[in-house]
CSV table of C-alpha atoms in Angstrom, one decimal:
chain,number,residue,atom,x,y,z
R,83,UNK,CA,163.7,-77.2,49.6
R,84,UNK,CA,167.1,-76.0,49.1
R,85,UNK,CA,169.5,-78.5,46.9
R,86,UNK,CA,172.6,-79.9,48.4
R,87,UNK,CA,175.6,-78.0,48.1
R,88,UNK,CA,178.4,-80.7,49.1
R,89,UNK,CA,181.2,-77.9,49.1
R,90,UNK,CA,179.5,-76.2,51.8
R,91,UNK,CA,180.9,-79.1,54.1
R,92,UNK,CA,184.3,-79.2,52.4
R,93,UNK,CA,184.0,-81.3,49.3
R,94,UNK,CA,186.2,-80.7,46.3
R,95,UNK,CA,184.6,-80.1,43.4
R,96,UNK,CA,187.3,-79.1,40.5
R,97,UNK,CA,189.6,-81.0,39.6
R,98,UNK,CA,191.8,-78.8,37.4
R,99,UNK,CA,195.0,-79.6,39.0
R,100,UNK,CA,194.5,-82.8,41.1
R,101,UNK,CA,193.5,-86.8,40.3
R,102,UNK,CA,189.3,-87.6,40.2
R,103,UNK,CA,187.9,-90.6,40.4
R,104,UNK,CA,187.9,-90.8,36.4
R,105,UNK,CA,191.9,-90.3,36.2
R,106,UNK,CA,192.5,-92.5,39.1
R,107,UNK,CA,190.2,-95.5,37.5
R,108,UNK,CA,191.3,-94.4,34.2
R,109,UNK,CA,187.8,-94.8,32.8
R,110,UNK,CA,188.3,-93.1,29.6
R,111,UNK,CA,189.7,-96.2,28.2
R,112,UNK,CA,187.6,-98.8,30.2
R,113,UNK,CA,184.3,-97.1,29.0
R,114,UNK,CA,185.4,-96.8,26.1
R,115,UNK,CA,186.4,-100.2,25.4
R,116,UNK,CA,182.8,-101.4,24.4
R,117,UNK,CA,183.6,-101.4,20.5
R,118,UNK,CA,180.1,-103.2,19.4
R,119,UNK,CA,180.9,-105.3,16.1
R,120,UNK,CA,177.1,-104.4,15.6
R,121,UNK,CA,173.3,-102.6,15.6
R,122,UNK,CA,172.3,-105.4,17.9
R,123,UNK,CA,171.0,-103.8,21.0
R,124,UNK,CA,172.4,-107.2,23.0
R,125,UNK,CA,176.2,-107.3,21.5
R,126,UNK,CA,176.7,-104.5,24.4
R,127,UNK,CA,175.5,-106.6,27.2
R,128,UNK,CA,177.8,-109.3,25.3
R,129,UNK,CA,181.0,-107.1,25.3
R,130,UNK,CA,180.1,-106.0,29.2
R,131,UNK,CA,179.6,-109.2,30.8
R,132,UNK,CA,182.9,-110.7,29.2
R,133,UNK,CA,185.2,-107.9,30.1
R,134,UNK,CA,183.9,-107.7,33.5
R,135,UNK,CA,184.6,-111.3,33.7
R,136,UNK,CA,188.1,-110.6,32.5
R,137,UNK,CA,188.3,-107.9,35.2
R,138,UNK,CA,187.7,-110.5,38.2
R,139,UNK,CA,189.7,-113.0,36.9
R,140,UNK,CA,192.7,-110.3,36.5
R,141,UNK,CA,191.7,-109.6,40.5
R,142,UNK,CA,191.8,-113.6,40.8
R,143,UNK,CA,194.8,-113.8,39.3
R,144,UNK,CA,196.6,-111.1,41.5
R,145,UNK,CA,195.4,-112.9,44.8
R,146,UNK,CA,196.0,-117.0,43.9
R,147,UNK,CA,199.9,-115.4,42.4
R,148,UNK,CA,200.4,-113.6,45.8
R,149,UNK,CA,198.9,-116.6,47.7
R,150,UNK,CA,201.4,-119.5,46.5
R,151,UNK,CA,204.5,-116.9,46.9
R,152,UNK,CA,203.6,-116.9,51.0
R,153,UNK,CA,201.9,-120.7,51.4
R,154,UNK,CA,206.0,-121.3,50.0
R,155,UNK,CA,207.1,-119.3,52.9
R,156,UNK,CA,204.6,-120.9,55.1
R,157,UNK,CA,202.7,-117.7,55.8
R,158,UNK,CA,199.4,-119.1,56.4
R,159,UNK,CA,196.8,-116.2,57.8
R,160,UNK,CA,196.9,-113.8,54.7
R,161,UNK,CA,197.1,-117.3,52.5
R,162,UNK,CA,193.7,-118.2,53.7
R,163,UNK,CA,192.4,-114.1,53.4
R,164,UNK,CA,193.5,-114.5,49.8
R,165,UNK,CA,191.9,-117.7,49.0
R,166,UNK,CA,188.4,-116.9,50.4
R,167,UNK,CA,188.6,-113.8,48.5
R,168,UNK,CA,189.2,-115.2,45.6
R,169,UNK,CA,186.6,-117.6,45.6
R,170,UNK,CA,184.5,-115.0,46.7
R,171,UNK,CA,185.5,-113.7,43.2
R,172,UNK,CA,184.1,-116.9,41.3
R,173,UNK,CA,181.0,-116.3,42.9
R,174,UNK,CA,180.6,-113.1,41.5
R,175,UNK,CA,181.3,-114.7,38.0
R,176,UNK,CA,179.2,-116.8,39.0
R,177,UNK,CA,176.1,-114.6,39.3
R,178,UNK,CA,177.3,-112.7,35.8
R,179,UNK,CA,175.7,-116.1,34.2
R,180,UNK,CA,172.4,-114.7,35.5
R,181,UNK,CA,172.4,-111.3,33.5
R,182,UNK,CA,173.4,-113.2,30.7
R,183,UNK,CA,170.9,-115.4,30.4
R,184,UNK,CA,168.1,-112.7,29.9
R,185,UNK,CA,169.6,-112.7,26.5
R,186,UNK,CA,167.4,-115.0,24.1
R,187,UNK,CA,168.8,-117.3,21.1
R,188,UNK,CA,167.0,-114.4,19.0
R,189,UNK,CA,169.0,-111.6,20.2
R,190,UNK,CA,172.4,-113.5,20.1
R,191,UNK,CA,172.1,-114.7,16.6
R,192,UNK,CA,171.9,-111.1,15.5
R,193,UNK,CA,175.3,-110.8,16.1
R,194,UNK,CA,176.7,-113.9,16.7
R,195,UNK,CA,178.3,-113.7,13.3
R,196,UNK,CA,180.0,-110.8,13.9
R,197,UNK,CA,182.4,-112.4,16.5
R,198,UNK,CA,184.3,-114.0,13.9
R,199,UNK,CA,186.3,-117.0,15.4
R,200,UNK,CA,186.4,-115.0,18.6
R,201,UNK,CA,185.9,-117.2,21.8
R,202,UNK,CA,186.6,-117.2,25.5
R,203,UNK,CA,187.7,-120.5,24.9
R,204,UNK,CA,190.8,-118.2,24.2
R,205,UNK,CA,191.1,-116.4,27.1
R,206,UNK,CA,194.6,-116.5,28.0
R,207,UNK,CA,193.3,-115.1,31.9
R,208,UNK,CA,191.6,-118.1,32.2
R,209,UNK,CA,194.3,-120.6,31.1
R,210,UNK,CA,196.2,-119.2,33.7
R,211,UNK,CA,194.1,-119.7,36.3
R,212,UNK,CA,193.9,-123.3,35.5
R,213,UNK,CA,197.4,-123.6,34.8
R,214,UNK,CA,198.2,-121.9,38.5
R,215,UNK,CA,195.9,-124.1,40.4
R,216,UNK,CA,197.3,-127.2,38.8
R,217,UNK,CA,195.1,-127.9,35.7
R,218,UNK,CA,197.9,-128.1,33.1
R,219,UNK,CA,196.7,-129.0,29.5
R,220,UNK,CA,199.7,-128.7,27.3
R,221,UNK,CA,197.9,-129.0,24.0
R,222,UNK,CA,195.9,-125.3,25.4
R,223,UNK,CA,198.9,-123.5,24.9
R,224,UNK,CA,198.9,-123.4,20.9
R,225,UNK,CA,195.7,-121.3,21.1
R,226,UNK,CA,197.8,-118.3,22.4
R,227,UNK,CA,200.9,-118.9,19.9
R,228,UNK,CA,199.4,-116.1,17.9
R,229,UNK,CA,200.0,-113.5,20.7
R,230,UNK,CA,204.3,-114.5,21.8
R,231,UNK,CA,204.1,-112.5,24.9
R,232,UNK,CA,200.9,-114.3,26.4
R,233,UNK,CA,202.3,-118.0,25.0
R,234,UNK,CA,205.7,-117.2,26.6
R,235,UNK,CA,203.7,-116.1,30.3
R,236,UNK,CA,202.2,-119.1,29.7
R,237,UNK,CA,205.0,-121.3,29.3
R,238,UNK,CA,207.1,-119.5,32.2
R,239,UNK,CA,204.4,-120.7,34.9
R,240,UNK,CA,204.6,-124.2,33.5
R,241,UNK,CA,208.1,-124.3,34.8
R,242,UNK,CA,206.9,-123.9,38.4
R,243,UNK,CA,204.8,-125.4,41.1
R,244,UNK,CA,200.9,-125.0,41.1
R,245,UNK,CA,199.4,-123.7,44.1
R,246,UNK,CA,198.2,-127.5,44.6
R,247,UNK,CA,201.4,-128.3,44.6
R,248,UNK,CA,202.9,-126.0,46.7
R,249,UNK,CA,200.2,-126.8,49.5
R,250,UNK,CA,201.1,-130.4,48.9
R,251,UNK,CA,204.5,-129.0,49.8
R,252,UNK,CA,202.9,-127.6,53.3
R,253,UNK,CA,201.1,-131.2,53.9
R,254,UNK,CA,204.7,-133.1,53.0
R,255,UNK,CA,206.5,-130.6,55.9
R,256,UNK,CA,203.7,-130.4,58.8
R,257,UNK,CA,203.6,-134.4,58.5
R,258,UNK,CA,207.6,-135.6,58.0
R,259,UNK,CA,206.5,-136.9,54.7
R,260,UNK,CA,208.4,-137.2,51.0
R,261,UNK,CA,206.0,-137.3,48.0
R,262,UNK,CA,207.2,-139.1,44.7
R,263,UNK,CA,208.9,-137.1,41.5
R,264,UNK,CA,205.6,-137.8,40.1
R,265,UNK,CA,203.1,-136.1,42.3
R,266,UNK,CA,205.0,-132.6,41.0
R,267,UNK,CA,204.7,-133.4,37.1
R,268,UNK,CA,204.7,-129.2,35.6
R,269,UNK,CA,203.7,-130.2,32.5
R,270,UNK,CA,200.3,-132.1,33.0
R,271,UNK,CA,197.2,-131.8,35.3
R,272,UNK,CA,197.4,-133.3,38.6
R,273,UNK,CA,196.8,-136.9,39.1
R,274,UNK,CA,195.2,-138.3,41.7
R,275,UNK,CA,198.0,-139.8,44.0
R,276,UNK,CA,197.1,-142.1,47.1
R,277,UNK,CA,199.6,-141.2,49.0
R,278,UNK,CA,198.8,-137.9,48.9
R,279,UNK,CA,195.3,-138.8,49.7
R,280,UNK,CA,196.2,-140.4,52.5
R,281,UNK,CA,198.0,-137.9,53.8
R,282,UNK,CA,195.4,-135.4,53.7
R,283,UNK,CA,193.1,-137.9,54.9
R,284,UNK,CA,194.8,-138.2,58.7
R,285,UNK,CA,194.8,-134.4,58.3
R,286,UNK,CA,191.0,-134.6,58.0
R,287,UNK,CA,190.9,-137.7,60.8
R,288,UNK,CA,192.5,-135.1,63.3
R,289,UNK,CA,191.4,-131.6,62.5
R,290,UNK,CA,192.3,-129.9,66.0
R,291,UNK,CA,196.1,-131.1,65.5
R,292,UNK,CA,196.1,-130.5,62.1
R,293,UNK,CA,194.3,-127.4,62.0
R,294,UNK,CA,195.9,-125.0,59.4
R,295,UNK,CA,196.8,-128.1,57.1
R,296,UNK,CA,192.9,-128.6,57.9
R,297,UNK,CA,191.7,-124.9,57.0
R,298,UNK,CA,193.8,-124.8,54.2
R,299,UNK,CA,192.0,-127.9,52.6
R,300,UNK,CA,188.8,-126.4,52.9
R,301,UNK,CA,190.0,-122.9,51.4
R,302,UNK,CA,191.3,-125.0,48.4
R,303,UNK,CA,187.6,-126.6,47.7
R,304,UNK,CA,185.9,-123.5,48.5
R,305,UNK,CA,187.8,-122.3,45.1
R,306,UNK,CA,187.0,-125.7,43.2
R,307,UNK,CA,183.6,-125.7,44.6
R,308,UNK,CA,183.0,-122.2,42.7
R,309,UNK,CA,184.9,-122.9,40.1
R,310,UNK,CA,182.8,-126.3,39.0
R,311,UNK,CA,180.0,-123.9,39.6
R,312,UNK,CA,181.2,-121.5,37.1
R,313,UNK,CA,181.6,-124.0,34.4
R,314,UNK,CA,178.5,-125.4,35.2
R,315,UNK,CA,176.4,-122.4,34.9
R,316,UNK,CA,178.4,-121.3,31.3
R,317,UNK,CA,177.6,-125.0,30.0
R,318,UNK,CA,173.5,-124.2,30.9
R,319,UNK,CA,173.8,-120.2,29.4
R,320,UNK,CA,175.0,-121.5,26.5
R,321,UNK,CA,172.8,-124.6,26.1
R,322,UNK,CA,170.1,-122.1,26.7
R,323,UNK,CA,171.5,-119.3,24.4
R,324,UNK,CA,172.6,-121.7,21.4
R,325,UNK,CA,171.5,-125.0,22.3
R,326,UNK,CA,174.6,-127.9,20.8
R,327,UNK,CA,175.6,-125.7,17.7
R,328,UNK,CA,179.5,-125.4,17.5
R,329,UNK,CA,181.6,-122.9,19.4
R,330,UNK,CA,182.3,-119.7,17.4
R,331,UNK,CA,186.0,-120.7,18.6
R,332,UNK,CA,185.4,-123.9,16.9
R,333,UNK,CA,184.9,-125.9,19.7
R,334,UNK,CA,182.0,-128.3,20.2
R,335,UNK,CA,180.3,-125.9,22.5
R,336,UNK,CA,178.1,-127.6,25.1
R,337,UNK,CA,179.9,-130.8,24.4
R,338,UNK,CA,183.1,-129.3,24.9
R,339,UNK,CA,182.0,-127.5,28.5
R,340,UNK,CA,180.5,-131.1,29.5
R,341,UNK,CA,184.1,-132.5,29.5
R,342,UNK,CA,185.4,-129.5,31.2
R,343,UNK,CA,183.0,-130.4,34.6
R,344,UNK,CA,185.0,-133.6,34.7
R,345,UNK,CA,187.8,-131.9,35.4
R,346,UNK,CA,189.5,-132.5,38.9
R,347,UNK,CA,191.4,-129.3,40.3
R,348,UNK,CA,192.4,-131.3,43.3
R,349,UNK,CA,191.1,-134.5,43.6
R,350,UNK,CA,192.4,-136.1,46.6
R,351,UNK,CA,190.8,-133.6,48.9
R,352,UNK,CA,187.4,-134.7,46.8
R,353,UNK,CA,187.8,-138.1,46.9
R,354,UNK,CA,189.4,-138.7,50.6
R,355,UNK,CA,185.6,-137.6,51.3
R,356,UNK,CA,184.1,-141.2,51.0
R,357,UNK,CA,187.0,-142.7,53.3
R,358,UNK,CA,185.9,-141.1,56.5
């Protein structure tokens, strides 16, 4: 049998002069950013699964930025594309979890001492996530002060609305309402209001008038819903990797992730569940 010649039917096949795939995806650098600390054979599926966890969230963070700049405007059909896409993306951190866990507490504790006080307790990706969708812990904040530029983006995205914030905006407008100064605190996570709850509530009561005020609701737990299920599955890999030892951070480890699944992104649209 003859082999397959692709340039018989056109394709290119030198790249002397013109972008390939490699330039274009600039994967010099990417593959080459697996620097093991290690011999361990499973320090590189260590390195892997964390930097491809940073690359979704850098794709999360590109979609929820873009998504509050047009729910302002009121711009509703590619808000919603956005917001299912990116919860699509925390399912596929999700399912990372999975690939991690073939790793045993044997295998990590040949290296785990090589990661120093390295975390992802410090990812500054993540904080901003949070800090976008309306978690805001202050006191996070000092764990970037080492790195200026990351601890000033930081900062600068305190100093405007979350996306919660700006969809309670949306619900305010459609519904000839005026929330209180203190349902748009910047500099703490959102509180539980009741009027806001009861707002979103008569959206809920009436779903065919209130239909994109409805949809919207939904997109926003779709995101919390995989996001709980994130933390979720990192508190049970790492109870299942290291069982209650400390953090290489410093943190309590599973202790620490426990208190984490208490946290509320948006909990009126949770809690107006058991009023209807």
């Amino acid at each position: 049998m003859t082999a397959y010649d692709p340039s018989k039917e056109g394709a290119q096949m030198s790249f002397d002069k013109d972008m390939s795939y490699i330039d274009y995806l600039a994967l010099d650098p990417i593959l080459g950013a697996q620097n093991r600390q290690s011999d361990a054979h499973d320090e590189m599926l260590f390195i892997i699964q964390h930097q491809t966890s940073e690359l979704w969230m850098r794709l999360a963070l590109h979609e929820v930025s873009v998504a509050r700049t047009e729910l302002a405007k009121g711009n509703f059909p590619p808000v919603f594309k956005m917001l299912t896409r990116v919860a699509r993306i925390f399912e596929q951190l999700n399912n990372a979890w999975d690939v991690l866990r073939t790793m045993t507490p044997s295998e990590y504790t040949a290296f785990r001492e090589d990661l120093g006080k390295s975390s992802g307790f410090q990812s500054h990706q993540y904080r901003l996530i949070e800090f976008i969708l309306g978690n805001r812990n202050l006191a996070m904040l000092k764990v970037h002060e080492h790195r200026p530029e990351l601890h000033h983006m930081l900062t600068q995205e305190l100093g405007q609305k979350s996306m919660y914030h700006v969809a309670i905006d949306q619900l305010a407008g459609h519904l000839d309402l005026e929330f209180a100064p203190e349902v748009y605190r910047l500099d703490q996570p959102h509180q539980a209001n009741d009027a806001v709850m009861n707002a979103w509530t008569k959206v809920y009561e009436a779903p065919e008038q209130y239909w994109t005020l409805y949809e919207l609701a939904e997109k926003l737990v779709d995101i919390e819903d995989y996001f709980r299920r994130w933390r979720f599955n990192h508190v049970t890999t790492v109870e299942r990797i290291i069982g209650f030892k400390r953090g290489t951070g410093g943190t309590s480890g599973v202790k620490y992730l426990r208190k984490m699944l208490e946290v509320e992104l948006f909990p009126e649209l949770w809690n107006l569940r058991g009023q209807l």
